[in-house]
XYZ file of C-alpha atoms in Angstrom:
312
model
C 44.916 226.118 230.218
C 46.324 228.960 232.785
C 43.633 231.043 234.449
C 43.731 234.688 234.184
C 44.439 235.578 230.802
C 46.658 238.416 230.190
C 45.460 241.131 227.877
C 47.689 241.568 224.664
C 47.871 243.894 221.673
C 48.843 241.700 218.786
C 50.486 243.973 216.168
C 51.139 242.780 212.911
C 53.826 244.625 210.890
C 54.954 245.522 207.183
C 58.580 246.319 206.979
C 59.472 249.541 205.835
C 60.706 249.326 201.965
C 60.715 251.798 198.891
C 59.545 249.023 196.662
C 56.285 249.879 194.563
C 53.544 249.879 196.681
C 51.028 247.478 195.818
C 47.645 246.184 197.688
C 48.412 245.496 201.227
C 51.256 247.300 201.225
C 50.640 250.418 200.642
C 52.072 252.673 203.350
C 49.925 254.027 205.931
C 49.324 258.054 206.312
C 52.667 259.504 208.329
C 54.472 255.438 208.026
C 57.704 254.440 206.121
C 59.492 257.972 206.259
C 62.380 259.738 204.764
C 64.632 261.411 207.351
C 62.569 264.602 207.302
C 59.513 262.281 208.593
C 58.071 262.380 205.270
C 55.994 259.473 203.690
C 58.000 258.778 200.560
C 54.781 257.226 199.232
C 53.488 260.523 199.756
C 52.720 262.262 196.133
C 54.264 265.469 197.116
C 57.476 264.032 198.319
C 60.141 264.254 197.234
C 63.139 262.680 198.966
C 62.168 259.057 198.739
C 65.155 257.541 200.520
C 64.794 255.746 203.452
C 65.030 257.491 207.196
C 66.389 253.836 207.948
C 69.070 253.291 204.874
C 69.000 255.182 201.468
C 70.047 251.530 200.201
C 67.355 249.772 198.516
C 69.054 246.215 198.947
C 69.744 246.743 202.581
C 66.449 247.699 203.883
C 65.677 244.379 204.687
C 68.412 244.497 207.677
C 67.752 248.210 208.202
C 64.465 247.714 209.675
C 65.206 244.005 211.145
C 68.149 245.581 213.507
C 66.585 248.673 213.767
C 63.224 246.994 215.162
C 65.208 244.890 218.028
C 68.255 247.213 218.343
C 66.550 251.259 218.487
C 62.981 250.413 218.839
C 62.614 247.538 221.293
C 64.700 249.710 223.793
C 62.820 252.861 223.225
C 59.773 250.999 224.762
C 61.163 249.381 227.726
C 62.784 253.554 228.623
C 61.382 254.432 231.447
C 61.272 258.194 229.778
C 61.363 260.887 232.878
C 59.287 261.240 235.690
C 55.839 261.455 234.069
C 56.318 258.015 232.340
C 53.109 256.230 233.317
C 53.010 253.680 230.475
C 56.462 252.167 230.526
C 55.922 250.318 233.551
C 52.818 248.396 233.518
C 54.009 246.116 230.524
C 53.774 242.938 231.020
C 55.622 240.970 228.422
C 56.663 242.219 225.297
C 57.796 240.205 222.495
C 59.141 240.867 218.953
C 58.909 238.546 216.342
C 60.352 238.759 213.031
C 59.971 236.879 209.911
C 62.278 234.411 208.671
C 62.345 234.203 205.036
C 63.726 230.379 205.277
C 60.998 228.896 207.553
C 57.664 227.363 206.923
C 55.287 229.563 205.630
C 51.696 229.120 203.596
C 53.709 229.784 200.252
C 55.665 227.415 201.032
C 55.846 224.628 203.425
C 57.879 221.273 204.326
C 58.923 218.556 203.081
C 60.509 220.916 200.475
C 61.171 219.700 196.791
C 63.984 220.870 194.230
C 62.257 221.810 190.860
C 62.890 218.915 188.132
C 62.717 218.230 184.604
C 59.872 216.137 182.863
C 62.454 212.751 182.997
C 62.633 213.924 187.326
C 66.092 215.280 186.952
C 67.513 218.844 187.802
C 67.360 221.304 185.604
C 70.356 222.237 183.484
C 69.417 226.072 183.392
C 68.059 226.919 187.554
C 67.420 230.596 186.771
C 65.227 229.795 184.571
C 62.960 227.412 186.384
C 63.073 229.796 189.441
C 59.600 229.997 190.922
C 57.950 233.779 191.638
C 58.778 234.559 195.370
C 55.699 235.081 196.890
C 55.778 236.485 200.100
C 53.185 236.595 203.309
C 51.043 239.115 204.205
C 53.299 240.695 206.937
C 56.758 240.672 207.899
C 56.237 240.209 211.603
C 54.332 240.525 214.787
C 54.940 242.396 218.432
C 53.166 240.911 221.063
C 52.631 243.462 224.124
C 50.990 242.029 227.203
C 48.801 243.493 230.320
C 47.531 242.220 233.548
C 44.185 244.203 232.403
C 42.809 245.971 229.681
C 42.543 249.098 231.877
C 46.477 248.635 231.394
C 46.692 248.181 227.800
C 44.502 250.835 227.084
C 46.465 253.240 229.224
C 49.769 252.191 227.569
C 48.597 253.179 224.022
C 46.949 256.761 225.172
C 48.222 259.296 222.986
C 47.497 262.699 224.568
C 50.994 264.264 226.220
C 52.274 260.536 226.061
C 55.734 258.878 225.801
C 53.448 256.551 223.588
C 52.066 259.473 221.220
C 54.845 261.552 221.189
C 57.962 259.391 221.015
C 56.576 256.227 220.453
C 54.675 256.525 217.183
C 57.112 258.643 215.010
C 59.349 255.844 215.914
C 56.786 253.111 214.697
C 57.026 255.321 211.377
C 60.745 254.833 210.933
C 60.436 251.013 209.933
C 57.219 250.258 209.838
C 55.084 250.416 206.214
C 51.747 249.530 207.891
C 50.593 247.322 210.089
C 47.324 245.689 211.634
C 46.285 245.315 215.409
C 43.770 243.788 217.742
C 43.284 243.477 221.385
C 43.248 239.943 222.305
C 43.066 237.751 225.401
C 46.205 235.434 225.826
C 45.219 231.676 226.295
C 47.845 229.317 227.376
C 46.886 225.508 225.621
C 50.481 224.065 225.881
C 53.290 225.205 228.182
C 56.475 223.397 228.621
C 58.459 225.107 230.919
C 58.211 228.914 232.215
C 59.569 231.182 229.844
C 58.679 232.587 226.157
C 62.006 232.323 225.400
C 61.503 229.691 223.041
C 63.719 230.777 219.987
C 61.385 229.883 217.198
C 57.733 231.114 216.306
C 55.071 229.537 214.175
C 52.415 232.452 213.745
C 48.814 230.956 212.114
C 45.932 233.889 211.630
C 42.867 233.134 211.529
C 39.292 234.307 210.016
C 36.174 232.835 210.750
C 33.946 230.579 208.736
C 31.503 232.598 206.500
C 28.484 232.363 208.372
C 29.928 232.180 211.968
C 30.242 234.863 214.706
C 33.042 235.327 216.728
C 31.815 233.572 219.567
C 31.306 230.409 217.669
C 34.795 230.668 216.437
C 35.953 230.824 219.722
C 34.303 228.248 221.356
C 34.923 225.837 218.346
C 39.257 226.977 218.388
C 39.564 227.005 221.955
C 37.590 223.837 222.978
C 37.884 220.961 220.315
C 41.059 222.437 217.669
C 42.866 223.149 221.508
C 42.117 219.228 222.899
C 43.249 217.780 219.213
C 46.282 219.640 219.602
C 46.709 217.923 222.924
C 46.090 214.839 221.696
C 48.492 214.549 219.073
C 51.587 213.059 220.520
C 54.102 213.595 217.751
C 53.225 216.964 216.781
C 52.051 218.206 220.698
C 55.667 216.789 221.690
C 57.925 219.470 218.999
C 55.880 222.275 220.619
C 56.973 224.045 223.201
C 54.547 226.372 223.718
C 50.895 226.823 222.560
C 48.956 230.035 223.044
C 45.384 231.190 221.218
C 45.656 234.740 221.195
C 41.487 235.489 220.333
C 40.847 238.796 219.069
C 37.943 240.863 221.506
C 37.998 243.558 220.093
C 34.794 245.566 218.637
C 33.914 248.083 216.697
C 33.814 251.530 218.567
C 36.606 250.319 221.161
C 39.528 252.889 221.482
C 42.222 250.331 220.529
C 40.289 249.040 216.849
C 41.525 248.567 213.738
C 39.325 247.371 210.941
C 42.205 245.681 209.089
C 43.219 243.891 212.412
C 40.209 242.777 213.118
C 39.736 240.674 210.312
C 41.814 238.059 212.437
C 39.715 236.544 214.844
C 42.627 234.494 216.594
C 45.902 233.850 216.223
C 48.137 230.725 217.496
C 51.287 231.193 218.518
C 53.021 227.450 218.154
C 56.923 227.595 219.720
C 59.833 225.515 219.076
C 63.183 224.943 220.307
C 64.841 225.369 216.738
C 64.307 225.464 213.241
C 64.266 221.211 212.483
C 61.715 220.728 215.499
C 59.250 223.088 213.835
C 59.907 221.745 210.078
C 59.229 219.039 211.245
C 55.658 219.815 212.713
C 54.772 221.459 210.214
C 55.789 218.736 207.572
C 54.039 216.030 209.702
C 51.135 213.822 209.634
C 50.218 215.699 213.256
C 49.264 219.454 211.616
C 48.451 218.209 208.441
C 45.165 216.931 211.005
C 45.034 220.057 212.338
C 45.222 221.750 208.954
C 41.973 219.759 208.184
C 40.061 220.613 210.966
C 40.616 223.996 210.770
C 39.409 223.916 207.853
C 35.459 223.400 210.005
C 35.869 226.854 211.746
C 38.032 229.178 209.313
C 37.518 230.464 206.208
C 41.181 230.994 205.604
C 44.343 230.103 207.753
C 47.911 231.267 206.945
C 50.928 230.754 208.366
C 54.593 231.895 208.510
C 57.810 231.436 210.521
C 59.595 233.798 213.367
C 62.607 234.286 215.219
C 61.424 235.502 218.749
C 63.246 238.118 221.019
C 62.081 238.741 223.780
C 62.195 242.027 224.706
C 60.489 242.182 228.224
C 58.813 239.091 230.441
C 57.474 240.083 233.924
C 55.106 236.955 234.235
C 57.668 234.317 235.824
C-alpha cells in the first residue's frame, strides 16, 4: 500500500434526462436545465427541453460527450489571472457508465432467456426482461496532495469553481452524491490510471458498525484476500479503497454521499479481463466476505478518461 494518501472528492453522478423523475432521480434544486438555466423538473417551468439536446433519445450521448468533451476541459482552464483552484489538482478522472459491462443487475457468465424445454424463445420481445438500471450513471474522481487543497478547489465565493464551474455541473448533471475520501493504493501494476476499464463497488457499513470498524475490517483483511487471490488479483490492474472521512458539519458533506463509506476502484486492461473477474470463482470469495462488513455492496462498469494525472 503507497504511503501518503492523496485526498479525493469522489462524485457520483446522474445523467441529465427529461424522463419522469422518480426516487433517486429526482433532479436536484438549479440541476438538469433548459437553455435558460431552468430546472425543467421545476413546477413553474415551462420549456422542458434539454440545455444539452431537445432530443429525448439522444440525451444519453448528449451528456456522455458533453461530460468529457465541454466539461472535462472547463476544469483543467486555467481561467485568468485570479485562478487559484485550477492548479492544485492532482488527478482528475472521469468515469462513465457502460451500459454493456458487469453491473449488480446484472453480472457474468451471462445467460440467453429460454423456454421451459431450454430452447430460445420463438417470440424475444416478449420474454424481454425489465432494464433495471444502477443507482448512478458515473463517477469523477478529483485528487489533492491535502485536504487544505481540496477544500480550496471547491470554495465558492468569487470562484472559477462557484461561478463557472457549477452552472456547468447543471448542464448534464440530474443529481449527484459526494464524499471526501482518502485514496489507498492495495494493487498497482504499473504507474499510470490509464487503465481503460473501471469496476466501481460502493459500499455501506454493516448495521451495527461504525466507520472505523469498517475501515479497519476493508482495508486490512478484504485488502490481503484480494492479494491473495491469484486468478482474480492477476486481471486487475489496479486496486484502490477510496474510504469516505467525511463528517457531518465538514464544508465539503453531503448526506446522500455519505451513505458510502468506501468505494473500490478495481481496473482492467479491457472489457474480457474484467468479465472475467467478475464472473470468477476469485470475487465470487470476495463477494462473500464482504458480505461480514457491508450491509449492501453494488457494483457497475466504467470506461475511464483520464482527464488530468500529476502523480507520476
Amino acid at each position: 500500500m503507497l504511503s501518503q494518501p492523496l485526498f479525493v472528492l469522489n462524485a457520483l453522478v446522474l445523467r441529465g434526462d427529461s424522463s419522469p423523475p422518480e426516487g433517486a432521480r429526482r433532479a436536484r434544486p438549479g440541476y438538469n436545465v433548459n437553455r435558460a438555466g431552468e430546472g425543467i423538473e421545476d413546477a413553474a417551468t415551462r420549456d422542458r427541453a434539454l440545455a444539452m439536446s431537445p432530443t429525448p433519445q439522444l440525451e444519453w450521448e448528449a451528456y456522455d460527450e458533453y461530460w468529457r468533451k465541454v466539461h472535462g476541459p472547463k476544469i483543467l482552464h486555467p481561467d485568468g489571472p485570479n485562478d487559484q483552484q485550477t492548479g492544485v489538482l492532482t488527478y482528475y478522472l472521469q468515469q462513465h457508465r457502460l451500459p454493456a459491462g458487469p453491473s449488480s443487475q446484472r453480472a457474468p457468465p451471462y445467460a440467453p432467456p429460454l423456454d421451459a424445454q431450454g430452447l430460445l424463445p420463438r417470440t424475444p420481445a416478449a420474454s424481454c426482461a425489465v432494464h433495471v438500471r444502477p443507482a448512478f450513471d458515473g463517477m469523477a474522481q478529483l485528487g489533492y496532495r491535502t485536504r487544505a487543497d481540496l477544500e480550496a478547489f471547491f470554495a465558492t465565493e468569487g470562484t472559477k469553481y462557484g461561478e463557472k464551474i457549477m452552472s456547468d455541473e447543471a448542464v448534464f448533471i440530474r443529481g449527484f452524491a459526494f464524499h471526501v475520501a482518502e485514496e489507498h493504493v492495495v494493487i498497482q501494476r504499473g504507474d499510470r490510471r490509464r487503465d481503460p476499464v473501471i469496476l466501481t463497488k460502493l459500499h455501506q457499513r454493516a448495521s451495527g458498525w461504525s466507520r472505523e470498524e469498517f475501515r479497519g475490517r476493508w482495508m486490512a483483511q478484504h485488502a490481503d484476500l484480494l492479494r491473495s487471490l491469484s486468478g482474480g488479483a492477476g486481471l486487475v490492474r489496479r486496486y484502490a479503497q477510496l474510504v469516505n472521512i467525511g463528517r457531518e458539519g465538514d464544508t465539503l458533506f453531503d448526506a446522500v454521499g455519505d451513505g458510502y463509506d468506501g468505494i473500490g476502484v478495481y481496473s482492467f486492461a479491457n472489457m474480457n479481463d474484467c468479465e472475467d473477474f467478475v464472473g470468477g470463482a476469485d470475487h465470487a470469495a470476495l463477494v462473500a466476505d464482504e458480505r461480514h462488513f457491508a450491509a449492501e455492496s453494488s457494483f457497475f462498469t466504467t470506461l475511464n478518461y483520464v482527464i488530468r494525472d500529476l502523480t507520476t
